[in-house]
mmCIF file of C-alpha atoms in Angstrom:
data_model
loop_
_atom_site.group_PDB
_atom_site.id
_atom_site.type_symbol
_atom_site.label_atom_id
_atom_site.label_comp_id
_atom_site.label_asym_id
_atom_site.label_seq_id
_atom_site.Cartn_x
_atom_site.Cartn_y
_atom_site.Cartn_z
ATOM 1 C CA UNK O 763 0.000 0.000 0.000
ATOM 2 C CA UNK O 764 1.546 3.427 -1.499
ATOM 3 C CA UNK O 765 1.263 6.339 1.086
ATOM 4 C CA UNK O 766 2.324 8.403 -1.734
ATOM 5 C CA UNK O 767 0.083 8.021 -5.133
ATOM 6 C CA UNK O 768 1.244 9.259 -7.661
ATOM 7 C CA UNK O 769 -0.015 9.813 -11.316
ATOM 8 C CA UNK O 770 -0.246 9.274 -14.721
ATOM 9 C CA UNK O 771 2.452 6.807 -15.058
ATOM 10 C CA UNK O 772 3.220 8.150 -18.760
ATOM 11 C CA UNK O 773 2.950 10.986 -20.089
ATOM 12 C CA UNK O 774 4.058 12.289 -23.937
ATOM 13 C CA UNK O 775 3.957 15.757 -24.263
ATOM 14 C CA UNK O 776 5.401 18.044 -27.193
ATOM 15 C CA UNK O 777 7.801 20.730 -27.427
ATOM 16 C CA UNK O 778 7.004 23.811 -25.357
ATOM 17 C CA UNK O 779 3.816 22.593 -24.014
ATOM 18 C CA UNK O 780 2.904 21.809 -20.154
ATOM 19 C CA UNK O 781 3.432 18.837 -18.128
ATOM 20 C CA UNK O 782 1.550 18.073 -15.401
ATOM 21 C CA UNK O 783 2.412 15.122 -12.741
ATOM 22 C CA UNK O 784 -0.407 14.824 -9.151
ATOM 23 C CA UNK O 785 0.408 12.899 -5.855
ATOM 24 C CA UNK O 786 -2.096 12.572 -3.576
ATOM 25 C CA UNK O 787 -1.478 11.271 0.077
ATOM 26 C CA UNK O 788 -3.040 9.940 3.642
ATOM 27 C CA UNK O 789 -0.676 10.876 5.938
ATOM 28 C CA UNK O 790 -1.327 14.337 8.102
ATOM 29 C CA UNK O 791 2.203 14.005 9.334
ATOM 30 C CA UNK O 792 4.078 14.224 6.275
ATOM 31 C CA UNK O 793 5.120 17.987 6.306
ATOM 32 C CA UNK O 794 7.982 18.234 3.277
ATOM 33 C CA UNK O 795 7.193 17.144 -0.322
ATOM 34 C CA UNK O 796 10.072 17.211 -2.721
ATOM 35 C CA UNK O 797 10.307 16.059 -6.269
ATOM 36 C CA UNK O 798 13.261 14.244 -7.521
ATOM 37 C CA UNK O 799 14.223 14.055 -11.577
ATOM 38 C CA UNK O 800 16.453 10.872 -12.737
ATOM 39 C CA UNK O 801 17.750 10.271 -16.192
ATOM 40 C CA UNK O 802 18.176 7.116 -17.397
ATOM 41 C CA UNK O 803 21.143 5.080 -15.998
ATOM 42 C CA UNK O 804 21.658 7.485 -13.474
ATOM 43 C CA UNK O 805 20.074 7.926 -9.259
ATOM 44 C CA UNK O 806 17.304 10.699 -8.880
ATOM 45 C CA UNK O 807 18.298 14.129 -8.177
ATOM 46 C CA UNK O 808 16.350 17.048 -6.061
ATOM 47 C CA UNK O 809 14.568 19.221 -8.605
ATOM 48 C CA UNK O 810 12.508 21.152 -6.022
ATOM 49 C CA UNK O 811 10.223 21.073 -2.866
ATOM 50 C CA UNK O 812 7.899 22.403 -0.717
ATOM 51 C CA UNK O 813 6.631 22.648 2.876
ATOM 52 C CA UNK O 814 2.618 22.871 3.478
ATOM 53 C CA UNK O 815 2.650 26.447 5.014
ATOM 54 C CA UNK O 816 3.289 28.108 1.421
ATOM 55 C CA UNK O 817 0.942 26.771 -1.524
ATOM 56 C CA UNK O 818 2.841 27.088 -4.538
ATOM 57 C CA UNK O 819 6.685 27.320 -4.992
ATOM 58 C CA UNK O 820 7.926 28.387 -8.290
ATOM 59 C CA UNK O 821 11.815 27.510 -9.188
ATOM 60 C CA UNK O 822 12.399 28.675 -13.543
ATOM 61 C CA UNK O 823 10.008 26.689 -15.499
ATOM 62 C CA UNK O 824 9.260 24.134 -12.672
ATOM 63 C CA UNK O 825 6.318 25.064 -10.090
ATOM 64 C CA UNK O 826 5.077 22.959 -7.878
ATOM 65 C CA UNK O 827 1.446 24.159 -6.514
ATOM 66 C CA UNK O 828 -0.303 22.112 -2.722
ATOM 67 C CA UNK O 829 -3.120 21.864 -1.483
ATOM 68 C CA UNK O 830 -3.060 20.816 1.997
ATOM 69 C CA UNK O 831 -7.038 20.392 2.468
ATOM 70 C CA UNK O 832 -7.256 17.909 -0.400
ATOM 71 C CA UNK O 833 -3.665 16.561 0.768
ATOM 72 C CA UNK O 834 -2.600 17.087 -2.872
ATOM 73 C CA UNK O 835 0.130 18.104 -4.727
ATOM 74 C CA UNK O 836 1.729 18.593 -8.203
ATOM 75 C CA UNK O 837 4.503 19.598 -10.334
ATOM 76 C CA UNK O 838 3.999 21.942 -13.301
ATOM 77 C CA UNK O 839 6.734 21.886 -15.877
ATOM 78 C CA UNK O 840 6.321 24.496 -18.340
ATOM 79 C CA UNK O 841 7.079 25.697 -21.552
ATOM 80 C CA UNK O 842 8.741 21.508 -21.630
ATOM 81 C CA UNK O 843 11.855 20.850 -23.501
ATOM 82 C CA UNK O 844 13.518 17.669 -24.873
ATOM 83 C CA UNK O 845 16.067 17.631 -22.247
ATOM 84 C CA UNK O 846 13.438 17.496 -19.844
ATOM 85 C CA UNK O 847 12.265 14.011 -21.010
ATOM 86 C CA UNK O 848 12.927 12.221 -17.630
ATOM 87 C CA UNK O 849 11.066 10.066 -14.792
ATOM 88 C CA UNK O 850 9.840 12.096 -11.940
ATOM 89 C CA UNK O 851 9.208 11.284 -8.546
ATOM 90 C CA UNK O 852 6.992 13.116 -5.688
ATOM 91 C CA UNK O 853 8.236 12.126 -2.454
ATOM 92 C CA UNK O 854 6.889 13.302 1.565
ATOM 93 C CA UNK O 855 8.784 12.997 4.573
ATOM 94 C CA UNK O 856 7.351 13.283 8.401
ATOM 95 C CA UNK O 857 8.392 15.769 10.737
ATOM 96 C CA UNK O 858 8.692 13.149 13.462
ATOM 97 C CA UNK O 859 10.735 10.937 11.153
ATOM 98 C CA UNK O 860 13.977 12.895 10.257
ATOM 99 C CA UNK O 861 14.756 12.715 6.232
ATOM 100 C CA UNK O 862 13.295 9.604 6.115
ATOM 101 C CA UNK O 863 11.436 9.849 2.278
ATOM 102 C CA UNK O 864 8.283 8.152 0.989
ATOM 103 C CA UNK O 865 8.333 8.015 -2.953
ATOM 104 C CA UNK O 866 5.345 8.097 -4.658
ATOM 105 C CA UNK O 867 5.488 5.553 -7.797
ATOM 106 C CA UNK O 868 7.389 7.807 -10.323
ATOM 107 C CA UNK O 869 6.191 9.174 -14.520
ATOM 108 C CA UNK O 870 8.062 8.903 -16.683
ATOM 109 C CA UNK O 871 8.023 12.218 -19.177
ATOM 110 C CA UNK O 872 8.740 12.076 -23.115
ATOM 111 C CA UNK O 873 8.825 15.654 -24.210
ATOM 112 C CA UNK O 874 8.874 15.224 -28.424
ATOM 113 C CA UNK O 875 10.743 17.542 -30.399
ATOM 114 C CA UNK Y 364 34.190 15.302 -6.540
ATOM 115 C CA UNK Y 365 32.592 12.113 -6.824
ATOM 116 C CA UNK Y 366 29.451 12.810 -4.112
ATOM 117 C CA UNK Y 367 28.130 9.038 -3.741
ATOM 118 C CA UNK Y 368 29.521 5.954 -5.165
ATOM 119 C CA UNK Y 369 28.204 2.660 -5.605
ATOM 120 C CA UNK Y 370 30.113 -0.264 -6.397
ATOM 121 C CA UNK Y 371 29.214 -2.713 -8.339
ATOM 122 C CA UNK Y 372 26.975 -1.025 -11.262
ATOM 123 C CA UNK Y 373 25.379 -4.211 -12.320
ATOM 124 C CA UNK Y 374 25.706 -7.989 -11.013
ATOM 125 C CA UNK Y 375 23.792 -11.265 -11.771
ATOM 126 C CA UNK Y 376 23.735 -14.006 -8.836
ATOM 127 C CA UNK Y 377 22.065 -17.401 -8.333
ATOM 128 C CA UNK Y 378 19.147 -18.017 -5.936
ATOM 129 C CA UNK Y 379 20.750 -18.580 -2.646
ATOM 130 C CA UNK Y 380 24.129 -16.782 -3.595
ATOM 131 C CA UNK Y 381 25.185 -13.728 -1.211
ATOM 132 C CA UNK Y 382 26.813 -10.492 -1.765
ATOM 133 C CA UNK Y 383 27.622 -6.910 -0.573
ATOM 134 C CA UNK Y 384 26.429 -3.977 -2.091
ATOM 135 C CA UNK Y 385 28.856 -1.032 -1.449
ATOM 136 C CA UNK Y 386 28.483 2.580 -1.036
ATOM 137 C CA UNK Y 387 30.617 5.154 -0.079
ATOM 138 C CA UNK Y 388 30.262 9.194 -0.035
ATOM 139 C CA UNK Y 389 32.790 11.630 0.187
ATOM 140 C CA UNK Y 390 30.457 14.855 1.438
ATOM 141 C CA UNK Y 391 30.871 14.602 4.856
ATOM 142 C CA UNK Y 392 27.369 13.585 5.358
ATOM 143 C CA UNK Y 393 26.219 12.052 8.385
ATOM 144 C CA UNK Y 394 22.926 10.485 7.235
ATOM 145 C CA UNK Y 395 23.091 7.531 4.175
ATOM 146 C CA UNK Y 396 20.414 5.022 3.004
ATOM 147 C CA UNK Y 397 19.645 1.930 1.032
ATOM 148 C CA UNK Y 398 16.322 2.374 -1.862
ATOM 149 C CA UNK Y 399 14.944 -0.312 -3.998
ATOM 150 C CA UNK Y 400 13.641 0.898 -7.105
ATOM 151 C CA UNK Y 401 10.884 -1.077 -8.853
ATOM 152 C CA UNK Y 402 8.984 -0.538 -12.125
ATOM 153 C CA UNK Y 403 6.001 1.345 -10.765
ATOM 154 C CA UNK Y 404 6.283 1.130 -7.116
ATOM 155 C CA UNK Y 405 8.702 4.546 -6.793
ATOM 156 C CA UNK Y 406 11.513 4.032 -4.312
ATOM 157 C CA UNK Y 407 11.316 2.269 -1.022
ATOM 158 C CA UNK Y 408 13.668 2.354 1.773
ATOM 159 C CA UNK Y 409 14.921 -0.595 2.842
ATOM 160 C CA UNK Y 410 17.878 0.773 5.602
ATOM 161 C CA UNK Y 411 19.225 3.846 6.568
ATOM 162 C CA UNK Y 412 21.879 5.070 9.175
ATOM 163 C CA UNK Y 413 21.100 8.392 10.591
ATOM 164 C CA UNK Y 414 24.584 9.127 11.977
ATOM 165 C CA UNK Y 415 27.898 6.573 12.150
ATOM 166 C CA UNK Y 416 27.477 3.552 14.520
ATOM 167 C CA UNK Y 417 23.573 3.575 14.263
ATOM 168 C CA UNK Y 418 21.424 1.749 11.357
ATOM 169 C CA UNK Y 419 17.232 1.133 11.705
ATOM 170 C CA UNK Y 420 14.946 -0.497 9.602
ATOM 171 C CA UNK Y 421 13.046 1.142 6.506
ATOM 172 C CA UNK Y 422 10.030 -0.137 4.351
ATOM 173 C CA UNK Y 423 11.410 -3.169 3.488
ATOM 174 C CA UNK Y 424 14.204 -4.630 5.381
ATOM 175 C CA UNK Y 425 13.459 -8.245 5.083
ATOM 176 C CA UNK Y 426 16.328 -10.453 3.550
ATOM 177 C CA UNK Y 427 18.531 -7.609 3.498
ATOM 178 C CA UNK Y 428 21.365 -6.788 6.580
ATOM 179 C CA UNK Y 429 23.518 -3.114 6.285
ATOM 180 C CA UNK Y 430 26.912 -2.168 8.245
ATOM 181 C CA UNK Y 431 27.538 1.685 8.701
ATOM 182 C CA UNK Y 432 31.824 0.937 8.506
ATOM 183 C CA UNK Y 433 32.785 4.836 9.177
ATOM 184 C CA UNK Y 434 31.185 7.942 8.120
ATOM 185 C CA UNK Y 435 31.975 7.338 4.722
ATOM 186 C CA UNK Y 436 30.898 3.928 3.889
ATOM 187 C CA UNK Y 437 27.447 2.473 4.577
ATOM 188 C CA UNK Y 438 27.305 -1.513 3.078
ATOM 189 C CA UNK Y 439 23.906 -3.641 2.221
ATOM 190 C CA UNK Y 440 23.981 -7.567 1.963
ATOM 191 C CA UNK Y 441 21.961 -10.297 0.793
ATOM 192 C CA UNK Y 442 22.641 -12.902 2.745
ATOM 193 C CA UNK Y 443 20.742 -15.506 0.486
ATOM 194 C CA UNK Y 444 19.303 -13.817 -2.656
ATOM 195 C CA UNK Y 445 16.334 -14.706 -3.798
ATOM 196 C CA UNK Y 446 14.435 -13.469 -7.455
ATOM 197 C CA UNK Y 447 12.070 -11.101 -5.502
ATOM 198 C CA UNK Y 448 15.413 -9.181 -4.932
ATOM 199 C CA UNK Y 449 16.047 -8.561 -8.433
ATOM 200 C CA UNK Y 450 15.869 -5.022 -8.421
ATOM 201 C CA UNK Y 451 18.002 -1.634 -8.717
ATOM 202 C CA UNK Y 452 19.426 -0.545 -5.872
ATOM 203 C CA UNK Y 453 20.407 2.743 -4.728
ATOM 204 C CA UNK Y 454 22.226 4.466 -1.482
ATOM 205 C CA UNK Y 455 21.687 7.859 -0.653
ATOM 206 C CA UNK Y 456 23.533 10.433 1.702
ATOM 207 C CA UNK Y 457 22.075 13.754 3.345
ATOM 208 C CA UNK Y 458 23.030 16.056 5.848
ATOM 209 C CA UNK Y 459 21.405 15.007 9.208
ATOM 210 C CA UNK Y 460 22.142 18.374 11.232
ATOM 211 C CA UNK Y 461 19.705 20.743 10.009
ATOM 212 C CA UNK Y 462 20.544 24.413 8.978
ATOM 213 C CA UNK Y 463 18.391 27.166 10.928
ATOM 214 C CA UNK Y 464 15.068 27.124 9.423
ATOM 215 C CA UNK Y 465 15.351 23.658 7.542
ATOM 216 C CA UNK Y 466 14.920 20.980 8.434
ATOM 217 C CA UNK Y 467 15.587 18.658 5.580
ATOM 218 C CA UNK Y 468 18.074 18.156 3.477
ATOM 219 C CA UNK Y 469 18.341 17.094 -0.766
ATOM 220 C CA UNK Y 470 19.482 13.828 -0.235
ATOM 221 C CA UNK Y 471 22.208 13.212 -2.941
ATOM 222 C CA UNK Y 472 21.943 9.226 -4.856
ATOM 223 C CA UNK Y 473 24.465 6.877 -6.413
ATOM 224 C CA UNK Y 474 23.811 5.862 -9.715
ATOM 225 C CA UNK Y 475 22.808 2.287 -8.625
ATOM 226 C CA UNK Y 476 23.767 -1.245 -8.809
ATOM 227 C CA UNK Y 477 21.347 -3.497 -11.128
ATOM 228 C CA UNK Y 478 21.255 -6.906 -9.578
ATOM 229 C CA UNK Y 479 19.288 -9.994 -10.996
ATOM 230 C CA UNK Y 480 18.737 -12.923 -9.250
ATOM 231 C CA UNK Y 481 18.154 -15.879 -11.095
#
């Protein structure tokens, strides 16, 4: 059982338009939500995150916007590029539990030319 | 600077065979971890050593054993592998002490060792 869900699995987008990736979660504790990018062959990497108290954080074309009522969150990648054509994971950590990380199940992005 | 290394990057054993899994970072960080990554389930923590000389249980820790050897090195075994271990494996490494006003840190990932069991 996934605390983190995470969706679509897939997603083919083209050139310059927006991709949009949802996680959805049960837990009240979890209280930082970062998203991690990996290319493939290679470990993920932090792209950005976000605590609950704000509800959108905005980092060059990546955004990520939360909703703490609906205990949702998402990443908006816009204005997509090729190089962006990665697998993306949403992830949520407890405060009680350190850095400990909870993935959610990862989507993999094809961003055609 | 070569943040986290894992060695090996891919390995194929037997059912029943054992092995270590080796990681080592050279950041200074006092936190490292052990992931599974699986087609669709996301990654899932199987160990992780908040500081040198302590280890605790993650997700999924059954079959698996780590060592935290020093700061630097944090080491996962199979003692008898079985298929459901095939898998990629990753190890992690954060900062544990947090700076004022954060509380947690990017953690940083090898590039994972891809181990079937057959």
């Amino acid at each position: 059982q996934q605390q983190v869900k995470q969706s679509p699995q897939s997603l083919i987008v083209q050139k310059g338009g927006i991709s949009i990736i949802n996680c959805a979660y049960e837990n009240t504790a979890f209280d930082y939500f970062p998203w991690y990018q990996q290319f493939p062959g290679k470990g993920p990497a932090l792209l950005i995150a976000i605590r609950p108290d704000v509800s959108e954080k905005k980092e060059g074309r990546f955004t990520i916007s939360f909703n703490k009522s609906a205990k949702q969150f998402s990443l908006h990648i816009m204005d997509s590029q090729p190089g962006d054509s990665a697998t993306y994971f949403c992830a949520a950590s407890p405060r009680a539990a350190g850095n400990k990380l909870t993935f959610g199940g990862g989507t993999r992005v094809l961003v055609k030319p | 600077n070569a943040g986290v290394t894992q060695t090996p990057k891919f390995q194929v054993l037997k059912t029943g065979q054992s092995m270590t899994l080796q990681c080592a970072q050279d950041m200074n960080h006092n936190s490292m971890y052990w992931y599974r990554q699986d087609p669709g389930m996301g990654l899932r923590l199987i160990y992780y050593s908040a500081s040198e000389g302590t280890t605790d249980k993650g997700e999924v820790p059954n079959g698996y054993n780590v060592s935290r050897l020093n700061k630097r090195e944090f080491s996962l075994r199979l003692e008898s592998a079985a298929p459901s271990q095939t898998s990629v494996y990753f190890c992690a490494s954060s900062v544990t002490r947090p700076d004022r006003g954060r509380r947690n840190q990017p953690q940083h990932f090898g590039d994972g060792t891809r181990l079937s069991i057959l």
